[in-house]
PDB file of C-alpha atoms in Angstrom:
ATOM      1  CA  GLY G  23     -74.521  17.659  49.219  1.00 47.00           C
ATOM      2  CA  GLN G  24     -77.491  19.909  48.587  1.00 53.00           C
ATOM      3  CA  GLN G  25     -80.314  19.216  50.750  1.00 76.00           C
ATOM      4  CA  LEU G  26     -83.830  19.203  50.390  1.00 92.00           C
ATOM      5  CA  ASN G  27     -86.079  22.452  50.591  1.00 96.00           C
ATOM      6  CA  GLN G  28     -88.629  21.444  53.326  1.00 96.00           C
ATOM      7  CA  SER G  29     -91.461  23.658  54.498  1.00 97.00           C
ATOM      8  CA  PRO G  30     -92.559  25.241  56.657  1.00 97.00           C
ATOM      9  CA  GLN G  31     -90.023  25.246  59.084  1.00 95.00           C
ATOM     10  CA  SER G  32     -92.139  25.408  62.198  1.00 96.00           C
ATOM     11  CA  MET G  33     -95.946  24.965  62.878  1.00 96.00           C
ATOM     12  CA  PHE G  34     -97.949  26.016  65.852  1.00 97.00           C
ATOM     13  CA  ILE G  35    -101.472  24.595  65.854  1.00 96.00           C
ATOM     14  CA  GLN G  36    -104.470  23.756  67.841  1.00 97.00           C
ATOM     15  CA  GLU G  37    -105.070  20.315  68.880  1.00 97.00           C
ATOM     16  CA  GLY G  38    -107.473  18.796  66.168  1.00 97.00           C
ATOM     17  CA  GLU G  39    -106.212  21.003  63.396  1.00 97.00           C
ATOM     18  CA  ASP G  40    -104.843  19.225  60.029  1.00 97.00           C
ATOM     19  CA  VAL G  41    -101.223  19.738  59.299  1.00 97.00           C
ATOM     20  CA  SER G  42     -99.467  19.949  55.886  1.00 98.00           C
ATOM     21  CA  MET G  43     -95.736  20.029  55.142  1.00 98.00           C
ATOM     22  CA  ASN G  44     -93.683  19.730  51.905  1.00 97.00           C
ATOM     23  CA  CYS G  45     -90.398  18.937  50.294  1.00 97.00           C
ATOM     24  CA  THR G  46     -89.193  19.999  47.201  1.00 97.00           C
ATOM     25  CA  SER G  47     -85.876  19.128  45.159  1.00 96.00           C
ATOM     26  CA  SER G  48     -83.734  20.150  42.000  1.00 93.00           C
ATOM     27  CA  SER G  49     -83.223  16.469  41.642  1.00 91.00           C
ATOM     28  CA  ILE G  50     -85.247  13.447  40.888  1.00 94.00           C
ATOM     29  CA  PHE G  51     -85.449  10.833  43.778  1.00 93.00           C
ATOM     30  CA  ASN G  52     -86.673   7.100  43.196  1.00 92.00           C
ATOM     31  CA  THR G  53     -87.678   6.961  46.851  1.00 93.00           C
ATOM     32  CA  TRP G  54     -89.197   9.608  49.481  1.00 95.00           C
ATOM     33  CA  LEU G  55     -89.380   9.053  52.914  1.00 95.00           C
ATOM     34  CA  TRP G  56     -90.803  10.756  55.971  1.00 97.00           C
ATOM     35  CA  TYR G  57     -89.402  10.450  59.371  1.00 97.00           C
ATOM     36  CA  LYS G  58     -90.429  11.915  62.854  1.00 97.00           C
ATOM     37  CA  GLN G  59     -87.707  12.853  65.604  1.00 96.00           C
ATOM     38  CA  GLU G  60     -88.106  13.520  69.290  1.00 94.00           C
ATOM     39  CA  PRO G  61     -85.854  14.846  71.443  1.00 88.00           C
ATOM     40  CA  GLY G  62     -82.902  12.711  72.099  1.00 84.00           C
ATOM     41  CA  GLU G  63     -84.046  10.250  69.729  1.00 90.00           C
ATOM     42  CA  GLY G  64     -83.281   8.795  66.334  1.00 94.00           C
ATOM     43  CA  PRO G  65     -85.554   9.758  63.402  1.00 95.00           C
ATOM     44  CA  VAL G  66     -88.406   7.029  63.316  1.00 95.00           C
ATOM     45  CA  LEU G  67     -89.663   6.084  59.740  1.00 95.00           C
ATOM     46  CA  LEU G  68     -93.535   7.277  59.186  1.00 96.00           C
ATOM     47  CA  ILE G  69     -94.141   6.451  55.545  1.00 96.00           C
ATOM     48  CA  ALA G  70     -92.060   4.983  52.347  1.00 94.00           C
ATOM     49  CA  LEU G  71     -92.966   6.155  48.900  1.00 95.00           C
ATOM     50  CA  TYR G  72     -91.733   4.186  46.024  1.00 93.00           C
ATOM     51  CA  LYS G  73     -93.786   5.389  42.973  1.00 94.00           C
ATOM     52  CA  ALA G  74     -94.200   8.642  41.458  1.00 95.00           C
ATOM     53  CA  GLY G  75     -97.973   9.825  42.118  1.00 96.00           C
ATOM     54  CA  GLU G  76     -98.110   7.281  44.993  1.00 95.00           C
ATOM     55  CA  LEU G  77    -100.286   8.160  48.094  1.00 97.00           C
ATOM     56  CA  THR G  78     -99.892   6.295  51.204  1.00 96.00           C
ATOM     57  CA  SER G  79    -101.671   6.504  54.362  1.00 96.00           C
ATOM     58  CA  ASN G  80    -100.577   5.338  58.004  1.00 94.00           C
ATOM     59  CA  GLY G  81    -103.148   6.065  60.277  1.00 96.00           C
ATOM     60  CA  ARG G  82    -103.811   9.738  60.442  1.00 97.00           C
ATOM     61  CA  LEU G  83    -100.794  10.451  58.006  1.00 97.00           C
ATOM     62  CA  THR G  84    -100.973  10.543  54.561  1.00 98.00           C
ATOM     63  CA  ALA G  85     -97.966  11.343  52.251  1.00 98.00           C
ATOM     64  CA  GLN G  86     -97.730  11.593  48.284  1.00 98.00           C
ATOM     65  CA  PHE G  87     -94.681  11.061  46.052  1.00 97.00           C
ATOM     66  CA  GLY G  88     -94.840  13.819  43.428  1.00 96.00           C
ATOM     67  CA  ILE G  89     -95.353  12.998  39.730  1.00 96.00           C
ATOM     68  CA  THR G  90     -92.332  14.994  39.053  1.00 95.00           C
ATOM     69  CA  ARG G  91     -90.464  12.875  41.135  1.00 95.00           C
ATOM     70  CA  LYS G  92     -89.002  16.012  42.823  1.00 96.00           C
ATOM     71  CA  ASP G  93     -91.163  16.645  45.595  1.00 97.00           C
ATOM     72  CA  SER G  94     -93.385  14.925  48.373  1.00 98.00           C
ATOM     73  CA  PHE G  95     -95.837  15.898  50.820  1.00 98.00           C
ATOM     74  CA  LEU G  96     -97.202  14.848  54.383  1.00 98.00           C
ATOM     75  CA  ASN G  97    -100.352  15.495  55.795  1.00 98.00           C
ATOM     76  CA  ILE G  98    -101.368  14.988  59.375  1.00 98.00           C
ATOM     77  CA  SER G  99    -105.209  15.071  59.937  1.00 98.00           C
ATOM     78  CA  ALA G 100    -106.983  15.777  63.507  1.00 98.00           C
ATOM     79  CA  SER G 101    -103.357  16.339  65.158  1.00 97.00           C
ATOM     80  CA  ILE G 102    -103.069  15.209  68.866  1.00 97.00           C
ATOM     81  CA  PRO G 103    -100.636  16.720  71.577  1.00 95.00           C
ATOM     82  CA  SER G 104     -98.241  13.391  70.877  1.00 95.00           C
ATOM     83  CA  ASP G 105     -97.805  14.563  67.413  1.00 97.00           C
ATOM     84  CA  VAL G 106     -95.263  17.212  68.602  1.00 97.00           C
ATOM     85  CA  GLY G 107     -91.787  16.696  67.183  1.00 96.00           C
ATOM     86  CA  ILE G 108     -89.504  17.250  64.256  1.00 96.00           C
ATOM     87  CA  TYR G 109     -90.759  15.881  60.817  1.00 97.00           C
ATOM     88  CA  PHE G 110     -87.881  15.175  58.105  1.00 96.00           C
ATOM     89  CA  CYS G 111     -88.658  14.402  54.603  1.00 96.00           C
ATOM     90  CA  ALA G 112     -85.829  12.112  52.910  1.00 94.00           C
ATOM     91  CA  GLY G 113     -85.179  11.507  49.046  1.00 93.00           C
ATOM     92  CA  ARG G 114     -83.087   8.578  48.341  1.00 89.00           C
ATOM     93  CA  ASN G 115     -81.303   6.989  45.167  1.00 85.00           C
ATOM     94  CA  ASN G 116     -79.493   4.003  45.856  1.00 76.00           C
ATOM     95  CA  ASN G 117     -76.326   4.994  47.858  1.00 69.00           C
ATOM     96  CA  ASP G 118     -77.404   8.766  48.297  1.00 79.00           C
ATOM     97  CA  MET G 119     -79.984   9.771  50.612  1.00 85.00           C
ATOM     98  CA  ARG G 120     -80.651  13.787  51.355  1.00 89.00           C
ATOM     99  CA  PHE G 121     -82.642  15.351  54.016  1.00 92.00           C
ATOM    100  CA  GLY G 122     -84.936  18.350  54.511  1.00 94.00           C
ATOM    101  CA  ALA G 123     -83.889  20.816  57.261  1.00 93.00           C
ATOM    102  CA  GLY G 124     -87.234  19.472  59.214  1.00 95.00           C
ATOM    103  CA  THR G 125     -90.581  20.858  60.101  1.00 96.00           C
ATOM    104  CA  ARG G 126     -90.757  21.387  63.832  1.00 96.00           C
ATOM    105  CA  LEU G 127     -94.482  20.845  64.868  1.00 97.00           C
ATOM    106  CA  THR G 128     -96.126  21.891  68.209  1.00 97.00           C
ATOM    107  CA  VAL G 129     -99.434  21.044  69.137  1.00 96.00           C
ATOM    108  CA  LYS G 130    -101.588  23.196  71.825  1.00 94.00           C
ATOM    109  CA  PRO G 131    -104.001  21.012  73.672  1.00 90.00           C
TER     110      PRO G 131
ATOM    111  CA  LYS R   5     -87.160  -8.079  65.405  1.00 61.00           C
ATOM    112  CA  ALA R   6     -84.411  -5.871  67.295  1.00 77.00           C
ATOM    113  CA  GLY R   7     -83.924  -2.514  65.744  1.00 93.00           C
ATOM    114  CA  VAL R   8     -80.781  -0.533  64.744  1.00 97.00           C
ATOM    115  CA  THR R   9     -78.468  -0.585  67.928  1.00 97.00           C
ATOM    116  CA  GLN R  10     -76.155   2.278  68.286  1.00 98.00           C
ATOM    117  CA  THR R  11     -73.328   2.194  71.180  1.00 97.00           C
ATOM    118  CA  PRO R  12     -72.635   3.972  73.361  1.00 97.00           C
ATOM    119  CA  ARG R  13     -75.398   6.132  73.687  1.00 96.00           C
ATOM    120  CA  TYR R  14     -73.548   9.524  75.240  1.00 97.00           C
ATOM    121  CA  LEU R  15     -69.763  10.102  75.065  1.00 97.00           C
ATOM    122  CA  ILE R  16     -67.550  12.887  76.518  1.00 98.00           C
ATOM    123  CA  LYS R  17     -64.299  13.311  74.794  1.00 98.00           C
ATOM    124  CA  THR R  18     -61.473  15.972  74.912  1.00 98.00           C
ATOM    125  CA  ARG R  19     -60.302  17.856  72.091  1.00 98.00           C
ATOM    126  CA  GLY R  20     -57.410  15.853  70.171  1.00 98.00           C
ATOM    127  CA  GLN R  21     -58.840  12.394  71.423  1.00 98.00           C
ATOM    128  CA  GLN R  22     -60.220   9.881  68.882  1.00 98.00           C
ATOM    129  CA  VAL R  23     -63.560   8.037  69.182  1.00 98.00           C
ATOM    130  CA  THR R  24     -65.162   4.975  67.659  1.00 98.00           C
ATOM    131  CA  LEU R  25     -69.075   4.581  67.525  1.00 98.00           C
ATOM    132  CA  SER R  26     -70.474   1.166  66.744  1.00 98.00           C
ATOM    133  CA  CYS R  27     -73.720   0.450  64.650  1.00 98.00           C
ATOM    134  CA  SER R  28     -75.409  -2.882  64.768  1.00 98.00           C
ATOM    135  CA  PRO R  29     -78.129  -3.124  61.910  1.00 97.00           C
ATOM    136  CA  ILE R  30     -81.565  -4.756  61.794  1.00 96.00           C
ATOM    137  CA  SER R  31     -81.083  -8.478  61.103  1.00 95.00           C
ATOM    138  CA  GLY R  32     -80.946  -9.062  57.409  1.00 93.00           C
ATOM    139  CA  HIS R  33     -79.987  -5.610  56.515  1.00 94.00           C
ATOM    140  CA  ARG R  34     -76.812  -5.083  54.506  1.00 93.00           C
ATOM    141  CA  SER R  35     -76.389  -1.444  54.253  1.00 93.00           C
ATOM    142  CA  VAL R  36     -75.352   0.956  56.931  1.00 95.00           C
ATOM    143  CA  SER R  37     -75.154   4.740  56.684  1.00 94.00           C
ATOM    144  CA  TRP R  38     -73.716   7.602  58.883  1.00 96.00           C
ATOM    145  CA  TYR R  39     -75.147  10.792  59.728  1.00 95.00           C
ATOM    146  CA  GLN R  40     -74.094  13.888  61.777  1.00 95.00           C
ATOM    147  CA  GLN R  41     -76.781  15.902  63.258  1.00 94.00           C
ATOM    148  CA  THR R  42     -76.167  19.435  64.697  1.00 91.00           C
ATOM    149  CA  PRO R  43     -78.989  22.027  65.386  1.00 85.00           C
ATOM    150  CA  GLY R  44     -77.048  24.321  62.755  1.00 80.00           C
ATOM    151  CA  GLN R  45     -76.498  21.709  59.856  1.00 81.00           C
ATOM    152  CA  GLY R  46     -79.239  19.386  60.262  1.00 85.00           C
ATOM    153  CA  LEU R  47     -78.704  16.027  58.961  1.00 90.00           C
ATOM    154  CA  GLN R  48     -75.419  15.451  57.385  1.00 91.00           C
ATOM    155  CA  PHE R  49     -74.630  12.417  55.271  1.00 90.00           C
ATOM    156  CA  LEU R  50     -70.974  10.923  56.367  1.00 94.00           C
ATOM    157  CA  PHE R  51     -70.733   7.720  54.407  1.00 91.00           C
ATOM    158  CA  GLU R  52     -72.747   4.555  53.382  1.00 92.00           C
ATOM    159  CA  TYR R  53     -71.625   0.956  53.542  1.00 94.00           C
ATOM    160  CA  PHE R  54     -72.964  -2.057  51.574  1.00 93.00           C
ATOM    161  CA  SER R  55     -71.506  -5.558  51.804  1.00 92.00           C
ATOM    162  CA  GLU R  56     -68.321  -4.143  53.329  1.00 95.00           C
ATOM    163  CA  THR R  57     -67.726  -1.501  50.640  1.00 94.00           C
ATOM    164  CA  GLN R  58     -67.800   1.933  50.980  1.00 93.00           C
ATOM    165  CA  ARG R  59     -70.447   3.187  48.582  1.00 90.00           C
ATOM    166  CA  ASN R  60     -70.545   6.788  49.051  1.00 89.00           C
ATOM    167  CA  LYS R  61     -69.048   9.516  51.135  1.00 91.00           C
ATOM    168  CA  GLY R  62     -70.083  12.855  52.062  1.00 90.00           C
ATOM    169  CA  ASN R  63     -68.310  16.195  52.411  1.00 89.00           C
ATOM    170  CA  PHE R  64     -66.421  15.670  55.608  1.00 94.00           C
ATOM    171  CA  PRO R  65     -62.763  15.735  56.241  1.00 96.00           C
ATOM    172  CA  GLY R  66     -60.396  12.505  56.568  1.00 96.00           C
ATOM    173  CA  ARG R  67     -60.727  12.442  60.264  1.00 97.00           C
ATOM    174  CA  PHE R  68     -63.888  10.738  59.896  1.00 98.00           C
ATOM    175  CA  SER R  69     -63.674   7.168  58.688  1.00 97.00           C
ATOM    176  CA  GLY R  70     -65.770   4.036  58.883  1.00 97.00           C
ATOM    177  CA  ARG R  71     -65.653   0.299  58.104  1.00 97.00           C
ATOM    178  CA  GLN R  72     -68.347  -2.278  57.835  1.00 98.00           C
ATOM    179  CA  PHE R  73     -67.716  -6.017  58.984  1.00 97.00           C
ATOM    180  CA  SER R  74     -69.020  -9.216  57.215  1.00 96.00           C
ATOM    181  CA  ASN R  75     -71.827  -9.398  59.751  1.00 95.00           C
ATOM    182  CA  SER R  76     -72.982  -5.925  58.502  1.00 95.00           C
ATOM    183  CA  ARG R  77     -71.983  -4.133  61.774  1.00 97.00           C
ATOM    184  CA  SER R  78     -70.178  -0.942  61.240  1.00 98.00           C
ATOM    185  CA  GLU R  79     -67.964   1.568  63.047  1.00 98.00           C
ATOM    186  CA  MET R  80     -67.190   4.896  62.527  1.00 98.00           C
ATOM    187  CA  ASN R  81     -64.048   6.763  63.633  1.00 98.00           C
ATOM    188  CA  VAL R  82     -63.305  10.426  64.294  1.00 98.00           C
ATOM    189  CA  SER R  83     -59.656  11.141  64.847  1.00 97.00           C
ATOM    190  CA  THR R  84     -58.064  14.412  66.403  1.00 97.00           C
ATOM    191  CA  LEU R  85     -61.404  15.479  67.732  1.00 98.00           C
ATOM    192  CA  GLU R  86     -62.522  19.071  67.478  1.00 98.00           C
ATOM    193  CA  LEU R  87     -65.026  21.051  69.657  1.00 97.00           C
ATOM    194  CA  GLY R  88     -67.470  21.421  66.277  1.00 96.00           C
ATOM    195  CA  ASP R  89     -67.368  17.581  66.132  1.00 97.00           C
ATOM    196  CA  SER R  90     -70.048  17.823  69.098  1.00 97.00           C
ATOM    197  CA  ALA R  91     -73.111  16.292  67.602  1.00 97.00           C
ATOM    198  CA  LEU R  92     -75.427  13.400  67.527  1.00 96.00           C
ATOM    199  CA  TYR R  93     -74.296  10.649  65.259  1.00 98.00           C
ATOM    200  CA  LEU R  94     -76.860   8.490  63.693  1.00 97.00           C
ATOM    201  CA  CYS R  95     -76.848   5.198  61.955  1.00 97.00           C
ATOM    202  CA  ALA R  96     -79.406   4.051  59.904  1.00 95.00           C
ATOM    203  CA  SER R  97     -79.816   0.321  58.103  1.00 95.00           C
ATOM    204  CA  SER R  98     -81.499  -0.740  55.007  1.00 92.00           C
ATOM    205  CA  VAL R  99     -82.009  -4.083  53.498  1.00 89.00           C
ATOM    206  CA  TRP R 100     -80.661  -2.701  50.091  1.00 81.00           C
ATOM    207  CA  GLU R 101     -79.059   0.647  49.248  1.00 73.00           C
ATOM    208  CA  SER R 102     -82.425   2.183  47.634  1.00 71.00           C
ATOM    209  CA  THR R 103     -85.083   0.869  50.269  1.00 81.00           C
ATOM    210  CA  GLU R 104     -86.347   2.491  53.414  1.00 87.00           C
ATOM    211  CA  ALA R 105     -83.902   3.420  56.165  1.00 90.00           C
ATOM    212  CA  PHE R 106     -84.240   2.596  59.915  1.00 94.00           C
ATOM    213  CA  PHE R 107     -82.360   4.646  62.383  1.00 96.00           C
ATOM    214  CA  GLY R 108     -80.901   3.733  65.517  1.00 96.00           C
ATOM    215  CA  GLN R 109     -81.340   6.187  68.766  1.00 96.00           C
ATOM    216  CA  GLY R 110     -77.995   7.782  68.209  1.00 96.00           C
ATOM    217  CA  THR R 111     -74.596   8.462  69.824  1.00 97.00           C
ATOM    218  CA  ARG R 112     -74.352  11.821  71.383  1.00 97.00           C
ATOM    219  CA  LEU R 113     -70.981  12.888  71.335  1.00 98.00           C
ATOM    220  CA  THR R 114     -69.617  15.868  73.321  1.00 97.00           C
ATOM    221  CA  VAL R 115     -66.178  17.280  72.832  1.00 98.00           C
ATOM    222  CA  VAL R 116     -64.575  19.670  75.474  1.00 97.00           C
TER     223      VAL R 116
END
């Protein structure tokens, strides 16, 4: 099925900087999810969003469910070296879940 | 609470063989979905099971099949393996079909 459009594809930032990534779709989703994956491991759920317009935080992470239900963004504030990894967005409707291609984040100390 | 468990973690098979991968979901979760992850294609949906019924299927050939048991554990099978089947196979479980999904660590399959 059609994957989500996630950008940017990669980011190289300095420790302490803020990061923003987003995901868009041509389809409406009931749920937006953000995952982080490290090498050799499965994706780990960071934030789940269930309502259009919802803004949710998890520590230094903040995500929003777009009002049109076709997009979502993830912000990471004051990045640290352990934030390194690939971040995926996912849109979910019942038995259908689509993923973005991922944003590869590199944090320079 | 134990997470999603996938076995085995690593597997090497030769072309033409078949393979069965196992996934034990989080206790109480009834939905299990499977994904193939490759560097070139990203996360590709294979299929989803809920209460032993396949609810959705991705765009993969019939060599890829799965099933779910009454205890919600799931298996996926790939027959007549091809080199291109080498990938990380991920399983995710959720309480219902539309709630957040939690992934296992995956099974790294290498076909030689």
